Amino acid sequence: MSFQPLPARPERTLRLLDSLFRRNKPAADPARIALDRLGRSFERARATAIVAARPGLPDALRHQPLVSPRKGVDAARALNRASGLLAFSVLTDSALEHYRGAFRNKAMFTPLATSALTVAASLHGTTDQRESAHLFRDVTYALAAVTGLVGTAFHVFNVGSRVGGFRWVNFFYRAPVGAPMAILISGLFGVASERLRREGPGGRPTVFGLGAGRTLATITAGSMAGTVGEAWLLHFRGNFQNPAMYIPVTIPPASGALLMDAAIRGGEKRRTAARASLWATVATGIAGTFFHAYGVQRMMGGWRNWKQNLLDGPPVPTPPAFTGVALAGLAALDLLEGDDA
Amino acid sequence: MPDRQPDPVEEGRFPGYDVLRKRSSMSWNDRTREVVDRRLAVERGPRTLSADAFRCLEAVCAQIVPQNQGPSFAPLAAYVDEGLTLGLGPGYRNAELPEAPEAWAKALAALDATAQREHDAVFAALDDAQQKSLLQRMQKGELSGPEWTDVPPKLFFSQHVLTDIVAAWAAHPSAWSRIGFGGPASPRGYVRMGFGMRDSWEAAEAHPGQEAKAARENRRVR
Amino acid sequence: MCADQTILANREGLRSGNLSPMQQVRAAGGRAPDPHVTGGWLSMQEYADGEEVDFAIVGTGAGGGTLAAELAEAGFSVVAFDAGPYFRPLEDFASDETAQSQLFWTDKRIVDGDNPLKMGSNNSGKAVGGSTVHYAMVALRQRPESFASRTKQGFGADWPISWQEMWRYYTKAEDALKISGPIRYPWGPKRPRYPYRPHDLNAAALMLAKGAEALGIDWTETPLATVSAPRGKSPPCVYRGFCRVGCSTNAKQSALVTFIPRAIRAGAEVRDLAMVGRIEVNKDGRATGLHYHRAGQWRFQRARNVIVAGYAIESPRLLLNSATDRHPDGLANSSGLVGKYLMTQSNQAVFGVMDDEVRWNKGPPSLAITEHWNYDDRKDFFGGYIHMSQGPLPVEWSSVLTGSKGLWGDALLGELDKYNHQVGLKMVGEMMPQERNQVTLADEVDQYGLRVARITYSWCDNDKAMIKHALDFMQQQAEAAGVKEIFRQKNDTNHLAGTIRMGADRRTSVVNADCRSWDIPNLFVCDGSVFPTTGGVNPSLTIQALALRTADRIKELSRRGEL
């Protein structure tokens, strides 16, 4: 299977989407600039990569400022990245798993479509410096969240409808109950990111009218718990046969807890601890992809037998979900900076 | 390479399905290719049985497993004879029967003798109805005469006629194609496990009105 | 399994080239094949024939393979003999029923009685690893009362071992094989969680579940000795469905890929293509070693102790064939019971078709099980049975159709065409131990010049009552699951047991609770033949648990200087 998650000409597509959905927003006051060093270096690296990889990009993209003027927009774009990564994971994973399920129900195509759109929206958002929500992105993200909710219902029904109902074997081998949550989370991050681009009362970024940092931290921690639950279920099914299988059920939950701790009790030390653990979770997601690729090789016939083992082996596309959630957590941490006051 | 080229059965439940198309796929390992190739290349003539007995056996096989002459024809008599040539049993022998080569030789001779007595012709020369009737009576143990004393017809029919011939057929790729069996499966096994679930390397069944679709899918089976 | 298959298989064995494991000894020259690595070898210690080893073990299956590993790991010098070849599953195993009948014990045997047994395919292995190389991997515990059938259930004989002790060893055996089983097992006393998670259910198994739910009885995923996740060099099962003709991926945790490599790494020697013909006993009544045929000649291995683990036909045959002037009725036979009380298990089935495509050949053959009638005592017969979903491959399936329905011609082909819609439920039922069912020696000899076994078997009324009960119930269950065109396979039997029964009294048994001969103190028998009763479950796990216990007992006896 070869999927083309990126439109062939991203800049043109983005301009097109912009022209379709642009909403004019009054320019905001100059914002306080509180910059996170890691975020900056990430941004720089990304920009360098873009410039290196796409010499043909329009100047607007090539010469975009390396440092955003506003914390809210920075956080929003970090969330776009998180959301996009999650959506990409969902796109590839649901393609594999729903192919395995022979697309028996036409609804099984839905997550492919919404996650593809979400990837597009997130790419768009990542390169968008404006301090305003964007209708296309907003609608897409909302759609993703709804897809996640409906998908979860479908999956729960799928487990319960098999003979034996909600018994372990059905949770192990029927539609994974936790999987659609990834697109729900992706959507939530996206919706939150759109809210962040707008100034809240007192110049503080808000989401759903609440303090952006804490709200986002809570959403992230919840998402982390869900993602961990899913990993636990499937790694339990795999009997934790490789000690590395314990990593995603230890580091990510710790990072979720530390993030909540930082959000509730505040303090630079707690934020530092949370930040470190979240970066460890980012690494967990990346390493997991390689572990799963190795897991496919360990199946009978290895990668040569990819037609079977991509479906039966450990799912290669799922571990980046941790990276996505952790990136959102890092964005939340940025927003929490200065919340102690 | 196998002797014969893929010969999809265009009729039946699995139109266009030929298990041999999977020969180079991940479903067949080297060892499997080796044993199936050798099976398809079986020597056609008799080695242990006499020419007369072999002719009789061919006629019996054609009754037990009716087949079209064609590239997918499985030479069942040759397999039975080859088995006798190598001279080993299934791991047990009913105390009332002699060893398999002797039992087959006697039973085929007895069948011909009975046919001669009743129809004045060897078994192979009888018409379809006569052959069927003789075999039916053999299955029920209704044949008698001195020629049958060493090989009780009913026991021989169940222990050898049915088992040996049908097993040879069921071991043949033509049988696998006909019944829609996936055939060899290693290292690649199967993924989709529930009701109505078919992996892309399995035979597609032709549901009424969907024959063309099944045939299309079956031609893609690798 | 029919003659034709076997013969074709032996053709495989006789193929040209000198690499055939059927003809050429592989475990020699200080190395033995590593079944997990293509072309790989394990370095293996070797013993001279004249060297008196601590243990000479006859057979390398569920009993002998387990003991070889345990005793070698305990530091004993061990040589294990197997009449069969040393296969490399990754290279030697074809996906082919006929070729793979190379795994079965197909040497000459004679069957008689009212219900002559079918030997070969489903009850006798001839390979390093024994029948575990081709078994269906069903790994069950006998219910506690089965170990005291006489006192608790009123039939047969009691085991000289308590169920609590057996259940402790079941736990060890399950762990040694990393059994993949359900999280919660619905029947019997609480047991620890199975080491690996259950396998997915195929459609054939779902039919059993559907029927069970409709009738309101419990069902579960069958505990199986094939891994559902990687274990060392064993990849997880790929559901290829050829389990009963050998696993070419090593997902199956046969003795060949578990205990045998353990034994060799611990210093045991395994001798393939080594047929033991006779145990030598000195005038003091102690075994001194054994005569075996390997690479074209008869040899004699000296040993301090001999363990016989050739299963319920070959073990008694060896003891009977080892008769001397001082032991005219065979070794260890002062009770006169060697060869007696042979038991098989009833293996009747109902088959039918479903509207949906089933494709029952996908996955291990028996993924779902109900033990309901082992634990429900409202029955009008002794003993119990399980039943499981089925998935026979074409050769076996066609033999069911010819054997049960006598079909041939177009009628047969028409039935075979329904292969992908076929389902079945099959029992494994406890048959009563009867003295008249037995293994004796026939006058004919085999290729080694040894007298062959005559196997005499007749069902008793209790056996027939159970079979009827099971067929009726399974039919009801299949109907409840929507199965149509149901027919009954009334004549099948499978696993073996008995013939060298264990007991607490030397007058009514051949070996004691330690599997040690009452008559010859350095002779042990450890396989299914020591079962006093067979229970209503597949026997392999019980044999392995018993072997683990026997190993512990031998170590204990050795510590106490009582060997």
Coordinates of C-alpha atoms in Angstrom, one line a residue, chain B residues 2-165:
Chain B
P2 CA 5.7 -28.5 -12.2
D3 CA 4.8 -30.5 -15.2
R4 CA 1.7 -28.7 -16.0
Q5 CA 0.7 -25.2 -16.3
P6 CA -2.0 -23.6 -14.2
D7 CA -5.3 -24.9 -15.4
P8 CA -8.0 -22.9 -13.7
V9 CA -11.3 -24.6 -13.4
E10 CA -13.7 -22.2 -15.0
E11 CA -16.8 -23.9 -13.7
G12 CA -17.8 -24.8 -10.2
R13 CA -17.8 -22.9 -7.0
F14 CA -14.4 -21.3 -7.4
P15 CA -14.1 -20.2 -11.1
G16 CA -10.7 -19.3 -12.2
Y17 CA -9.0 -20.5 -9.0
D18 CA -5.8 -22.5 -9.4
V19 CA -3.9 -23.2 -6.3
L20 CA -0.7 -23.7 -8.4
R21 CA -0.6 -20.0 -9.1
K22 CA 0.5 -19.6 -5.5
R23 CA 3.5 -21.8 -6.1
S24 CA 6.0 -18.9 -6.1
S25 CA 4.2 -17.0 -3.4
M26 CA 5.0 -16.8 0.3
S27 CA 2.5 -19.6 0.9
W28 CA 4.9 -22.2 -0.5
N29 CA 8.3 -22.9 1.0
D30 CA 10.9 -24.8 -0.9
R31 CA 10.1 -28.1 0.7
T32 CA 6.5 -27.8 -0.4
R33 CA 7.4 -27.0 -3.9
E34 CA 9.6 -30.0 -4.0
V35 CA 7.0 -32.5 -2.8
V36 CA 4.2 -31.2 -4.9
D37 CA 6.4 -31.0 -8.0
R38 CA 7.3 -34.6 -7.5
R39 CA 3.7 -35.6 -7.0
L40 CA 2.7 -33.9 -10.3
A41 CA 5.5 -35.7 -12.0
V42 CA 4.4 -39.2 -10.9
E43 CA 5.1 -42.1 -13.3
R44 CA 1.9 -42.9 -15.0
G45 CA 2.3 -46.6 -15.7
P46 CA 2.1 -49.6 -13.3
R47 CA 5.1 -50.7 -11.4
T48 CA 3.8 -53.2 -8.9
L49 CA 0.4 -54.2 -10.2
S50 CA 0.1 -56.2 -13.4
A51 CA -1.1 -54.4 -16.5
D52 CA -4.5 -56.1 -16.1
A53 CA -4.8 -55.1 -12.5
F54 CA -3.8 -51.6 -13.3
R55 CA -6.4 -51.3 -16.0
C56 CA -9.0 -52.5 -13.5
L57 CA -7.7 -50.1 -10.9
E58 CA -8.0 -47.2 -13.4
A59 CA -11.6 -48.0 -14.0
V60 CA -12.3 -48.3 -10.3
C61 CA -10.6 -44.9 -9.7
A62 CA -12.7 -43.3 -12.4
Q63 CA -15.8 -44.5 -10.5
I64 CA -14.7 -43.4 -7.1
V65 CA -13.5 -40.0 -8.3
P66 CA -15.0 -39.1 -11.6
Q67 CA -12.7 -36.7 -13.4
N68 CA -12.5 -35.0 -16.8
Q69 CA -9.6 -36.0 -18.9
G70 CA -7.5 -32.8 -19.2
P71 CA -4.6 -31.0 -17.8
S72 CA -6.0 -31.1 -14.3
F73 CA -6.5 -34.9 -14.4
A74 CA -5.1 -36.6 -11.3
P75 CA -3.7 -40.1 -12.2
L76 CA -5.0 -41.8 -9.1
A77 CA -4.3 -45.3 -10.2
A78 CA -0.6 -44.3 -10.6
Y79 CA -0.5 -43.0 -7.0
V80 CA -2.1 -46.1 -5.6
D81 CA 0.4 -48.3 -7.5
E82 CA 3.3 -46.1 -6.5
G83 CA 2.3 -46.5 -2.9
L84 CA 2.3 -50.2 -3.2
T85 CA 5.7 -50.1 -4.9
L86 CA 7.2 -48.4 -1.9
G87 CA 5.5 -51.1 0.1
L88 CA 4.6 -49.6 3.5
G89 CA 1.3 -49.5 5.2
P90 CA -0.5 -46.8 7.2
G91 CA 0.9 -48.0 10.5
Y92 CA -1.6 -50.7 11.1
R93 CA -3.3 -53.5 9.3
N94 CA -6.6 -55.1 10.0
A95 CA -6.0 -58.7 11.1
E96 CA -8.4 -60.0 8.5
L97 CA -6.6 -58.4 5.5
P98 CA -3.3 -59.3 3.9
E99 CA -0.6 -56.7 3.3
A100 CA -1.7 -53.9 1.0
P101 CA 0.1 -55.0 -2.2
E102 CA -1.3 -58.5 -1.9
A103 CA -4.7 -57.2 -0.9
W104 CA -4.9 -54.9 -3.9
A105 CA -3.7 -57.5 -6.3
K106 CA -6.2 -60.0 -5.1
A107 CA -9.1 -57.7 -4.9
L108 CA -8.6 -56.3 -8.4
A109 CA -8.3 -59.9 -9.7
A110 CA -11.4 -60.8 -7.8
L111 CA -13.3 -57.8 -9.3
D112 CA -12.3 -58.9 -12.8
A113 CA -13.3 -62.5 -12.1
T114 CA -16.7 -61.4 -10.8
A115 CA -17.2 -59.2 -13.8
Q116 CA -16.2 -62.0 -16.1
R117 CA -18.6 -64.4 -14.4
E118 CA -21.5 -62.0 -14.5
H119 CA -21.0 -60.0 -17.6
D120 CA -18.4 -61.9 -19.5
A121 CA -16.0 -59.0 -19.6
V122 CA -13.3 -57.5 -17.4
F123 CA -14.3 -54.7 -15.0
A124 CA -12.8 -52.0 -17.2
A125 CA -14.9 -53.1 -20.1
L126 CA -18.2 -52.9 -18.3
D127 CA -20.5 -50.0 -18.8
D128 CA -20.9 -47.3 -16.3
A129 CA -24.0 -48.8 -14.7
Q130 CA -22.5 -52.2 -14.4
Q131 CA -19.3 -50.9 -12.8
K132 CA -21.3 -48.8 -10.3
S133 CA -23.5 -51.8 -9.4
L134 CA -20.5 -54.0 -8.8
L135 CA -18.8 -51.5 -6.6
Q136 CA -22.0 -50.9 -4.7
R137 CA -22.3 -54.5 -4.0
M138 CA -18.7 -54.7 -3.0
Q139 CA -19.2 -51.8 -0.6
K140 CA -22.1 -53.7 1.0
G141 CA -20.2 -56.9 1.1
E142 CA -22.6 -58.6 -1.3
L143 CA -20.0 -60.0 -3.5
S144 CA -19.0 -63.6 -2.9
G145 CA -17.2 -66.4 -4.5
P146 CA -13.8 -68.1 -4.0
E147 CA -11.9 -65.2 -5.4
W148 CA -13.0 -63.0 -2.4
T149 CA -12.0 -65.4 0.5
D150 CA -8.7 -63.6 1.2
V151 CA -10.1 -60.1 0.8
P152 CA -13.4 -59.6 2.5
P153 CA -15.0 -57.2 -0.1
K154 CA -16.7 -54.9 2.4
L155 CA -13.6 -54.5 4.6
F156 CA -11.3 -54.1 1.6
F157 CA -13.6 -51.5 0.1
S158 CA -13.6 -49.3 3.2
Q159 CA -10.0 -49.9 4.1
H160 CA -8.4 -49.5 0.7
V161 CA -10.7 -48.6 -2.2
L162 CA -12.2 -45.6 -0.5
T163 CA -9.3 -44.5 1.6
D164 CA -6.4 -45.0 -0.8
I165 CA -8.0 -43.6 -3.9

